């Protein structure tokens, strides 16, 4: 195999297997190349990953060593993407009755969702995440995008139990926005005890839903290693019950009367 062909094949394999330790003998055997040639190829791949701002290769020495592709977004790429996201959300045409924002088009755009997933993966790649958890329904595409980069499974918390999921654990919680008592459930088989969890949600106001998920995860002795929200909204009338989180977008003001939305960058870029 020519070096150019091997470089393409190795790059594709690493991108398709993020956060997975791959040994040099594997590449050497798969592509019929000397270890020294493989090492040189990996150095080229690593250089280009960093130059493009899409991650880097982490080298691990020793008998069980190898390389691991860590998918990240450079600060420059992140700034451009979040700025573009803010501009799109500031469109007054997104205003819905009750002060809500229409975001289904963003959550239905595969490339947009993929880039959001890469940003959250950048924030949580060092946390040794075991599973990404979200609540049905709008957070699901974001959770899968994040999980694809962290190379971990997704667990979905639901409002109602499904007969196909077997026995479940359920709790009641107070919704931060409506102040209503609601229920969320999680199948007993879906999460290993003591797992390190990353919670992903599309929108957070007071944080009641995320706080409910955290309480539910306590029933599994799971550890919340990170919380990511696409959009956070300020509300002076409500006290936020979640303080440790990463947000991409922050909505400071929604003026339905004057048809105006004030959107700023979240705390992601400050992390």
PDB file of C-alpha atoms in Angstrom:
ATOM      1  CA  UNK A   1       0.000   0.000   0.000  1.00  0.00           C
ATOM      2  CA  UNK A   2       1.276   3.447  -0.906  1.00  0.00           C
ATOM      3  CA  UNK A   3       1.893   5.896   1.921  1.00  0.00           C
ATOM      4  CA  UNK A   4      -0.791   8.242   0.582  1.00  0.00           C
ATOM      5  CA  UNK A   5      -3.332   5.408   0.619  1.00  0.00           C
ATOM      6  CA  UNK A   6      -2.250   4.328   4.086  1.00  0.00           C
ATOM      7  CA  UNK A   7      -2.554   7.864   5.448  1.00  0.00           C
ATOM      8  CA  UNK A   8      -6.139   8.121   4.220  1.00  0.00           C
ATOM      9  CA  UNK A   9      -7.043   4.699   5.647  1.00  0.00           C
ATOM     10  CA  UNK A  10      -5.435   5.383   9.042  1.00  0.00           C
ATOM     11  CA  UNK A  11      -7.001   8.831   9.318  1.00  0.00           C
ATOM     12  CA  UNK A  12     -10.433   7.424   8.532  1.00  0.00           C
ATOM     13  CA  UNK A  13     -10.003   4.646  11.107  1.00  0.00           C
ATOM     14  CA  UNK A  14      -8.985   7.092  13.848  1.00  0.00           C
ATOM     15  CA  UNK A  15     -11.896   9.439  13.105  1.00  0.00           C
ATOM     16  CA  UNK A  16     -14.327   6.518  13.147  1.00  0.00           C
ATOM     17  CA  UNK A  17     -12.921   5.285  16.491  1.00  0.00           C
ATOM     18  CA  UNK A  18     -12.459   8.384  18.689  1.00  0.00           C
ATOM     19  CA  UNK A  19     -11.243   7.993  22.281  1.00  0.00           C
ATOM     20  CA  UNK A  20     -10.218   4.410  21.499  1.00  0.00           C
ATOM     21  CA  UNK A  21      -6.676   3.219  22.148  1.00  0.00           C
ATOM     22  CA  UNK A  22      -5.218   1.745  18.950  1.00  0.00           C
ATOM     23  CA  UNK A  23      -1.900  -0.096  19.052  1.00  0.00           C
ATOM     24  CA  UNK A  24       0.884   0.436  16.520  1.00  0.00           C
ATOM     25  CA  UNK A  25       1.019  -3.325  15.754  1.00  0.00           C
ATOM     26  CA  UNK A  26      -2.641  -3.130  14.703  1.00  0.00           C
ATOM     27  CA  UNK A  27      -1.876  -0.493  12.087  1.00  0.00           C
ATOM     28  CA  UNK A  28       1.321  -2.265  11.111  1.00  0.00           C
ATOM     29  CA  UNK A  29      -0.470  -5.570  10.525  1.00  0.00           C
ATOM     30  CA  UNK A  30      -3.584  -4.084   8.929  1.00  0.00           C
ATOM     31  CA  UNK A  31      -1.703  -1.969   6.404  1.00  0.00           C
ATOM     32  CA  UNK A  32       1.409  -4.170   6.004  1.00  0.00           C
ATOM     33  CA  UNK A  33       3.846  -1.475   7.060  1.00  0.00           C
ATOM     34  CA  UNK A  34       6.822  -1.277   9.408  1.00  0.00           C
ATOM     35  CA  UNK A  35       6.207   0.235  12.847  1.00  0.00           C
ATOM     36  CA  UNK A  36       8.640   3.024  12.034  1.00  0.00           C
ATOM     37  CA  UNK A  37       6.589   3.935   8.949  1.00  0.00           C
ATOM     38  CA  UNK A  38       3.382   3.805  10.969  1.00  0.00           C
ATOM     39  CA  UNK A  39       4.884   6.135  13.581  1.00  0.00           C
ATOM     40  CA  UNK A  40       5.862   8.618  10.875  1.00  0.00           C
ATOM     41  CA  UNK A  41       2.372   8.432   9.384  1.00  0.00           C
ATOM     42  CA  UNK A  42       0.748   9.058  12.767  1.00  0.00           C
ATOM     43  CA  UNK A  43       2.954  12.105  13.286  1.00  0.00           C
ATOM     44  CA  UNK A  44       1.684  13.516   9.981  1.00  0.00           C
ATOM     45  CA  UNK A  45      -1.939  12.774  10.915  1.00  0.00           C
ATOM     46  CA  UNK A  46      -1.501  14.382  14.327  1.00  0.00           C
ATOM     47  CA  UNK A  47       0.026  17.500  12.773  1.00  0.00           C
ATOM     48  CA  UNK A  48      -2.879  17.888  10.356  1.00  0.00           C
ATOM     49  CA  UNK A  49      -5.527  17.261  13.045  1.00  0.00           C
ATOM     50  CA  UNK A  50      -4.053  20.080  15.115  1.00  0.00           C
ATOM     51  CA  UNK A  51      -3.565  22.334  12.105  1.00  0.00           C
ATOM     52  CA  UNK A  52      -7.229  21.910  11.145  1.00  0.00           C
ATOM     53  CA  UNK A  53      -8.307  22.406  14.752  1.00  0.00           C
ATOM     54  CA  UNK A  54     -10.241  19.140  14.972  1.00  0.00           C
ATOM     55  CA  UNK A  55      -8.289  17.330  17.675  1.00  0.00           C
ATOM     56  CA  UNK A  56      -5.022  15.560  18.310  1.00  0.00           C
ATOM     57  CA  UNK A  57      -3.468  12.139  18.828  1.00  0.00           C
ATOM     58  CA  UNK A  58      -2.546  11.172  22.358  1.00  0.00           C
ATOM     59  CA  UNK A  59       0.379   8.759  22.538  1.00  0.00           C
ATOM     60  CA  UNK A  60       0.516   6.163  25.295  1.00  0.00           C
ATOM     61  CA  UNK A  61       3.784   4.309  25.819  1.00  0.00           C
ATOM     62  CA  UNK A  62       4.356   0.813  27.127  1.00  0.00           C
ATOM     63  CA  UNK A  63       3.443  -2.702  26.095  1.00  0.00           C
ATOM     64  CA  UNK A  64      -0.263  -1.887  26.062  1.00  0.00           C
ATOM     65  CA  UNK A  65       0.302   1.527  24.515  1.00  0.00           C
ATOM     66  CA  UNK A  66      -0.652   3.090  21.225  1.00  0.00           C
ATOM     67  CA  UNK A  67      -2.447   6.209  20.084  1.00  0.00           C
ATOM     68  CA  UNK A  68      -5.861   7.650  20.823  1.00  0.00           C
ATOM     69  CA  UNK A  69      -7.690  10.258  18.759  1.00  0.00           C
ATOM     70  CA  UNK A  70      -9.054  13.004  21.009  1.00  0.00           C
ATOM     71  CA  UNK A  71     -11.692  14.964  19.040  1.00  0.00           C
ATOM     72  CA  UNK A  72     -11.701  18.644  19.986  1.00  0.00           C
ATOM     73  CA  UNK A  73     -12.543  21.973  18.387  1.00  0.00           C
ATOM     74  CA  UNK A  74      -9.925  24.718  18.386  1.00  0.00           C
ATOM     75  CA  UNK A  75     -10.760  28.038  20.061  1.00  0.00           C
ATOM     76  CA  UNK A  76     -10.852  29.709  16.660  1.00  0.00           C
ATOM     77  CA  UNK A  77     -13.283  27.167  15.201  1.00  0.00           C
ATOM     78  CA  UNK A  78     -15.408  27.306  18.355  1.00  0.00           C
ATOM     79  CA  UNK A  79     -15.617  31.099  18.281  1.00  0.00           C
ATOM     80  CA  UNK A  80     -16.770  31.102  14.658  1.00  0.00           C
ATOM     81  CA  UNK A  81     -19.361  28.373  15.197  1.00  0.00           C
ATOM     82  CA  UNK A  82     -20.862  29.841  18.386  1.00  0.00           C
ATOM     83  CA  UNK A  83     -21.015  33.322  16.820  1.00  0.00           C
ATOM     84  CA  UNK A  84     -22.884  31.897  13.841  1.00  0.00           C
ATOM     85  CA  UNK A  85     -25.249  30.077  16.195  1.00  0.00           C
ATOM     86  CA  UNK A  86     -25.958  33.305  18.089  1.00  0.00           C
ATOM     87  CA  UNK A  87     -26.734  35.130  14.850  1.00  0.00           C
ATOM     88  CA  UNK A  88     -29.201  32.457  13.805  1.00  0.00           C
ATOM     89  CA  UNK A  89     -30.992  32.459  17.164  1.00  0.00           C
ATOM     90  CA  UNK A  90     -31.358  36.250  17.183  1.00  0.00           C
ATOM     91  CA  UNK A  91     -33.788  36.054  14.271  1.00  0.00           C
ATOM     92  CA  UNK A  92     -37.100  37.563  15.571  1.00  0.00           C
ATOM     93  CA  UNK A  93     -38.950  35.069  13.389  1.00  0.00           C
ATOM     94  CA  UNK A  94     -38.036  32.390  15.936  1.00  0.00           C
ATOM     95  CA  UNK A  95     -40.260  33.912  18.609  1.00  0.00           C
ATOM     96  CA  UNK A  96     -43.218  31.741  19.600  1.00  0.00           C
ATOM     97  CA  UNK A  97     -46.193  32.539  21.855  1.00  0.00           C
ATOM     98  CA  UNK A  98     -45.193  32.518  25.501  1.00  0.00           C
ATOM     99  CA  UNK A  99     -41.647  33.720  24.794  1.00  0.00           C
ATOM    100  CA  UNK A 100     -40.383  30.374  23.506  1.00  0.00           C
ATOM    101  CA  UNK A 101     -37.902  30.034  20.647  1.00  0.00           C
ATOM    102  CA  UNK A 102     -38.220  27.829  17.586  1.00  0.00           C
ATOM    103  CA  UNK A 103     -35.078  25.648  17.444  1.00  0.00           C
ATOM    104  CA  UNK A 104     -36.293  22.504  15.686  1.00  0.00           C
ATOM    105  CA  UNK A 105     -34.541  23.478  12.459  1.00  0.00           C
ATOM    106  CA  UNK A 106     -31.183  23.628  14.263  1.00  0.00           C
ATOM    107  CA  UNK A 107     -31.742  20.321  16.051  1.00  0.00           C
ATOM    108  CA  UNK A 108     -32.779  18.779  12.727  1.00  0.00           C
ATOM    109  CA  UNK A 109     -29.638  19.880  10.874  1.00  0.00           C
ATOM    110  CA  UNK A 110     -27.161  16.945  10.984  1.00  0.00           C
ATOM    111  CA  UNK A 111     -24.079  19.111  10.425  1.00  0.00           C
ATOM    112  CA  UNK A 112     -25.176  21.632  13.042  1.00  0.00           C
ATOM    113  CA  UNK A 113     -25.882  18.905  15.594  1.00  0.00           C
ATOM    114  CA  UNK A 114     -22.567  17.210  14.806  1.00  0.00           C
ATOM    115  CA  UNK A 115     -20.622  20.419  15.437  1.00  0.00           C
ATOM    116  CA  UNK A 116     -22.504  21.005  18.692  1.00  0.00           C
ATOM    117  CA  UNK A 117     -21.555  17.480  19.709  1.00  0.00           C
ATOM    118  CA  UNK A 118     -17.895  18.181  18.902  1.00  0.00           C
ATOM    119  CA  UNK A 119     -17.934  21.306  21.093  1.00  0.00           C
ATOM    120  CA  UNK A 120     -19.357  19.454  24.074  1.00  0.00           C
ATOM    121  CA  UNK A 121     -16.906  16.604  23.477  1.00  0.00           C
ATOM    122  CA  UNK A 122     -14.133  19.208  23.612  1.00  0.00           C
ATOM    123  CA  UNK A 123     -15.360  20.302  27.040  1.00  0.00           C
ATOM    124  CA  UNK A 124     -15.741  16.780  28.450  1.00  0.00           C
ATOM    125  CA  UNK A 125     -13.079  14.686  26.655  1.00  0.00           C
ATOM    126  CA  UNK A 126     -10.823  14.693  29.738  1.00  0.00           C
ATOM    127  CA  UNK A 127     -13.583  13.575  32.136  1.00  0.00           C
ATOM    128  CA  UNK A 128     -13.439   9.818  31.374  1.00  0.00           C
ATOM    129  CA  UNK A 129     -17.161   9.759  30.606  1.00  0.00           C
ATOM    130  CA  UNK A 130     -18.836   6.328  30.617  1.00  0.00           C
ATOM    131  CA  UNK A 131     -22.262   7.337  29.299  1.00  0.00           C
ATOM    132  CA  UNK A 132     -24.170  10.364  28.007  1.00  0.00           C
ATOM    133  CA  UNK A 133     -27.586  10.906  29.594  1.00  0.00           C
ATOM    134  CA  UNK A 134     -30.414  13.087  28.289  1.00  0.00           C
ATOM    135  CA  UNK A 135     -34.137  13.458  28.786  1.00  0.00           C
ATOM    136  CA  UNK A 136     -36.610  12.818  25.968  1.00  0.00           C
ATOM    137  CA  UNK A 137     -37.105  14.287  23.477  1.00  0.00           C
ATOM    138  CA  UNK A 138     -35.311  17.317  22.016  1.00  0.00           C
ATOM    139  CA  UNK A 139     -32.011  16.578  23.746  1.00  0.00           C
ATOM    140  CA  UNK A 140     -31.712  13.165  22.087  1.00  0.00           C
ATOM    141  CA  UNK A 141     -29.963  14.235  18.833  1.00  0.00           C
ATOM    142  CA  UNK A 142     -27.489  16.342  20.816  1.00  0.00           C
ATOM    143  CA  UNK A 143     -26.758  13.468  23.191  1.00  0.00           C
ATOM    144  CA  UNK A 144     -26.029  11.080  20.327  1.00  0.00           C
ATOM    145  CA  UNK A 145     -23.749  13.650  18.683  1.00  0.00           C
ATOM    146  CA  UNK A 146     -21.745  14.074  21.878  1.00  0.00           C
ATOM    147  CA  UNK A 147     -21.639  10.322  22.476  1.00  0.00           C
ATOM    148  CA  UNK A 148     -20.354   9.682  18.947  1.00  0.00           C
ATOM    149  CA  UNK A 149     -17.278  11.808  19.662  1.00  0.00           C
ATOM    150  CA  UNK A 150     -16.742  10.449  23.173  1.00  0.00           C
ATOM    151  CA  UNK A 151     -17.382   6.908  21.872  1.00  0.00           C
ATOM    152  CA  UNK A 152     -19.784   6.026  24.699  1.00  0.00           C
ATOM    153  CA  UNK A 153     -23.430   4.873  24.833  1.00  0.00           C
ATOM    154  CA  UNK A 154     -26.493   7.077  25.298  1.00  0.00           C
ATOM    155  CA  UNK A 155     -29.101   6.614  28.019  1.00  0.00           C
ATOM    156  CA  UNK A 156     -32.473   8.356  27.669  1.00  0.00           C
ATOM    157  CA  UNK A 157     -34.506   9.406  30.699  1.00  0.00           C
ATOM    158  CA  UNK A 158     -38.245   9.343  29.911  1.00  0.00           C
ATOM    159  CA  UNK A 159     -41.353  10.830  31.417  1.00  0.00           C
ATOM    160  CA  UNK A 160     -43.289   7.559  31.201  1.00  0.00           C
ATOM    161  CA  UNK A 161     -42.057   3.961  31.469  1.00  0.00           C
ATOM    162  CA  UNK A 162     -41.958   1.784  28.346  1.00  0.00           C
ATOM    163  CA  UNK A 163     -43.021  -1.831  28.629  1.00  0.00           C
ATOM    164  CA  UNK A 164     -40.073  -2.851  26.420  1.00  0.00           C
ATOM    165  CA  UNK A 165     -37.519  -1.483  28.897  1.00  0.00           C
ATOM    166  CA  UNK A 166     -38.306  -3.795  31.797  1.00  0.00           C
ATOM    167  CA  UNK A 167     -38.210  -2.705  35.421  1.00  0.00           C
ATOM    168  CA  UNK A 168     -37.456   0.964  36.011  1.00  0.00           C
ATOM    169  CA  UNK A 169     -36.462   3.433  38.707  1.00  0.00           C
ATOM    170  CA  UNK A 170     -38.648   6.538  38.917  1.00  0.00           C
ATOM    171  CA  UNK A 171     -38.606   9.775  40.884  1.00  0.00           C
ATOM    172  CA  UNK A 172     -40.795  12.850  41.173  1.00  0.00           C
ATOM    173  CA  UNK A 173     -39.247  16.272  40.724  1.00  0.00           C
ATOM    174  CA  UNK A 174     -40.320  19.907  40.563  1.00  0.00           C
ATOM    175  CA  UNK A 175     -40.039  21.486  37.126  1.00  0.00           C
ATOM    176  CA  UNK A 176     -38.011  24.675  37.378  1.00  0.00           C
ATOM    177  CA  UNK A 177     -40.145  26.635  34.916  1.00  0.00           C
ATOM    178  CA  UNK A 178     -43.717  25.447  35.555  1.00  0.00           C
ATOM    179  CA  UNK A 179     -43.192  24.496  39.238  1.00  0.00           C
ATOM    180  CA  UNK A 180     -45.222  21.364  38.584  1.00  0.00           C
ATOM    181  CA  UNK A 181     -44.554  17.939  40.024  1.00  0.00           C
ATOM    182  CA  UNK A 182     -43.372  15.676  37.213  1.00  0.00           C
ATOM    183  CA  UNK A 183     -42.032  12.149  36.912  1.00  0.00           C
ATOM    184  CA  UNK A 184     -38.970  10.736  35.175  1.00  0.00           C
ATOM    185  CA  UNK A 185     -37.955   7.106  34.840  1.00  0.00           C
ATOM    186  CA  UNK A 186     -34.844   5.152  33.899  1.00  0.00           C
ATOM    187  CA  UNK A 187     -34.594   1.403  33.201  1.00  0.00           C
ATOM    188  CA  UNK A 188     -32.549  -0.477  35.797  1.00  0.00           C
ATOM    189  CA  UNK A 189     -30.513  -2.178  33.079  1.00  0.00           C
ATOM    190  CA  UNK A 190     -29.559   1.034  31.312  1.00  0.00           C
ATOM    191  CA  UNK A 191     -26.854   2.250  33.677  1.00  0.00           C
ATOM    192  CA  UNK A 192     -24.077   0.496  35.577  1.00  0.00           C
ATOM    193  CA  UNK A 193     -23.645   1.419  39.199  1.00  0.00           C
ATOM    194  CA  UNK A 194     -20.974   4.047  39.743  1.00  0.00           C
ATOM    195  CA  UNK A 195     -20.855   5.164  36.091  1.00  0.00           C
ATOM    196  CA  UNK A 196     -19.405   8.578  35.233  1.00  0.00           C
ATOM    197  CA  UNK A 197     -22.148  10.470  33.454  1.00  0.00           C
ATOM    198  CA  UNK A 198     -22.362  13.490  31.171  1.00  0.00           C
ATOM    199  CA  UNK A 199     -25.819  15.127  31.108  1.00  0.00           C
ATOM    200  CA  UNK A 200     -26.786  16.863  27.853  1.00  0.00           C
ATOM    201  CA  UNK A 201     -29.904  19.002  27.340  1.00  0.00           C
ATOM    202  CA  UNK A 202     -31.100  21.432  24.687  1.00  0.00           C
ATOM    203  CA  UNK A 203     -32.522  24.158  26.945  1.00  0.00           C
ATOM    204  CA  UNK A 204     -32.174  25.163  30.583  1.00  0.00           C
ATOM    205  CA  UNK A 205     -34.011  27.856  32.492  1.00  0.00           C
ATOM    206  CA  UNK A 206     -34.068  27.246  36.228  1.00  0.00           C
ATOM    207  CA  UNK A 207     -32.492  23.809  35.868  1.00  0.00           C
ATOM    208  CA  UNK A 208     -35.279  21.770  37.442  1.00  0.00           C
ATOM    209  CA  UNK A 209     -35.123  19.013  34.817  1.00  0.00           C
ATOM    210  CA  UNK A 210     -31.357  18.613  35.065  1.00  0.00           C
ATOM    211  CA  UNK A 211     -31.583  18.621  38.846  1.00  0.00           C
ATOM    212  CA  UNK A 212     -34.216  15.891  38.570  1.00  0.00           C
ATOM    213  CA  UNK A 213     -31.869  13.814  36.394  1.00  0.00           C
ATOM    214  CA  UNK A 214     -29.100  14.254  38.950  1.00  0.00           C
ATOM    215  CA  UNK A 215     -31.390  12.997  41.715  1.00  0.00           C
ATOM    216  CA  UNK A 216     -32.431  10.042  39.569  1.00  0.00           C
ATOM    217  CA  UNK A 217     -28.792   9.169  38.888  1.00  0.00           C
ATOM    218  CA  UNK A 218     -28.148   9.033  42.643  1.00  0.00           C
ATOM    219  CA  UNK A 219     -30.343   5.916  42.702  1.00  0.00           C
ATOM    220  CA  UNK A 220     -27.647   4.275  40.542  1.00  0.00           C
ATOM    221  CA  UNK A 221     -24.752   5.757  42.553  1.00  0.00           C
ATOM    222  CA  UNK A 222     -23.682   7.387  39.296  1.00  0.00           C
ATOM    223  CA  UNK A 223     -21.317  10.341  39.301  1.00  0.00           C
ATOM    224  CA  UNK A 224     -22.181  13.417  37.219  1.00  0.00           C
ATOM    225  CA  UNK A 225     -18.877  14.381  35.606  1.00  0.00           C
ATOM    226  CA  UNK A 226     -20.268  17.123  33.360  1.00  0.00           C
ATOM    227  CA  UNK A 227     -23.420  18.965  32.308  1.00  0.00           C
ATOM    228  CA  UNK A 228     -23.840  20.534  28.883  1.00  0.00           C
ATOM    229  CA  UNK A 229     -26.742  22.670  27.669  1.00  0.00           C
ATOM    230  CA  UNK A 230     -27.173  24.155  24.226  1.00  0.00           C
ATOM    231  CA  UNK A 231     -29.116  27.222  25.400  1.00  0.00           C
ATOM    232  CA  UNK A 232     -29.481  28.717  28.868  1.00  0.00           C
ATOM    233  CA  UNK A 233     -32.041  31.412  29.592  1.00  0.00           C
ATOM    234  CA  UNK A 234     -31.857  34.082  32.261  1.00  0.00           C
ATOM    235  CA  UNK A 235     -34.909  34.581  34.477  1.00  0.00           C
ATOM    236  CA  UNK A 236     -34.714  37.096  37.319  1.00  0.00           C
ATOM    237  CA  UNK A 237     -37.835  35.664  38.935  1.00  0.00           C
ATOM    238  CA  UNK A 238     -36.388  32.180  39.399  1.00  0.00           C
ATOM    239  CA  UNK A 239     -33.350  30.885  41.249  1.00  0.00           C
ATOM    240  CA  UNK A 240     -31.226  28.492  39.236  1.00  0.00           C
ATOM    241  CA  UNK A 241     -30.803  25.145  40.966  1.00  0.00           C
ATOM    242  CA  UNK A 242     -27.856  24.024  38.798  1.00  0.00           C
ATOM    243  CA  UNK A 243     -24.559  25.900  38.940  1.00  0.00           C
ATOM    244  CA  UNK A 244     -21.856  23.665  37.429  1.00  0.00           C
ATOM    245  CA  UNK A 245     -22.564  23.388  33.703  1.00  0.00           C
ATOM    246  CA  UNK A 246     -21.280  24.295  30.236  1.00  0.00           C
ATOM    247  CA  UNK A 247     -23.520  26.312  27.904  1.00  0.00           C
ATOM    248  CA  UNK A 248     -22.994  27.335  24.283  1.00  0.00           C
ATOM    249  CA  UNK A 249     -25.656  30.056  24.068  1.00  0.00           C
ATOM    250  CA  UNK A 250     -27.117  32.423  26.653  1.00  0.00           C
ATOM    251  CA  UNK A 251     -30.417  34.235  26.132  1.00  0.00           C
ATOM    252  CA  UNK A 252     -30.526  37.358  28.273  1.00  0.00           C
ATOM    253  CA  UNK A 253     -33.803  38.842  27.121  1.00  0.00           C
ATOM    254  CA  UNK A 254     -36.830  37.794  25.068  1.00  0.00           C
ATOM    255  CA  UNK A 255     -39.053  40.781  24.355  1.00  0.00           C
ATOM    256  CA  UNK A 256     -42.199  39.435  22.697  1.00  0.00           C
ATOM    257  CA  UNK A 257     -43.843  42.861  22.616  1.00  0.00           C
ATOM    258  CA  UNK A 258     -41.011  44.475  20.646  1.00  0.00           C
ATOM    259  CA  UNK A 259     -40.140  41.279  18.784  1.00  0.00           C
ATOM    260  CA  UNK A 260     -36.543  41.280  20.018  1.00  0.00           C
ATOM    261  CA  UNK A 261     -34.190  38.530  21.215  1.00  0.00           C
ATOM    262  CA  UNK A 262     -30.903  39.227  22.989  1.00  0.00           C
ATOM    263  CA  UNK A 263     -28.490  36.346  22.506  1.00  0.00           C
ATOM    264  CA  UNK A 264     -24.923  36.050  23.820  1.00  0.00           C
ATOM    265  CA  UNK A 265     -22.229  33.407  23.919  1.00  0.00           C
ATOM    266  CA  UNK A 266     -22.470  30.944  26.786  1.00  0.00           C
ATOM    267  CA  UNK A 267     -19.722  30.043  29.249  1.00  0.00           C
ATOM    268  CA  UNK A 268     -18.198  27.368  26.975  1.00  0.00           C
ATOM    269  CA  UNK A 269     -15.596  29.750  25.599  1.00  0.00           C
ATOM    270  CA  UNK A 270     -14.595  30.712  29.134  1.00  0.00           C
ATOM    271  CA  UNK A 271     -13.948  27.146  30.241  1.00  0.00           C
TER     272      UNK A 271
END
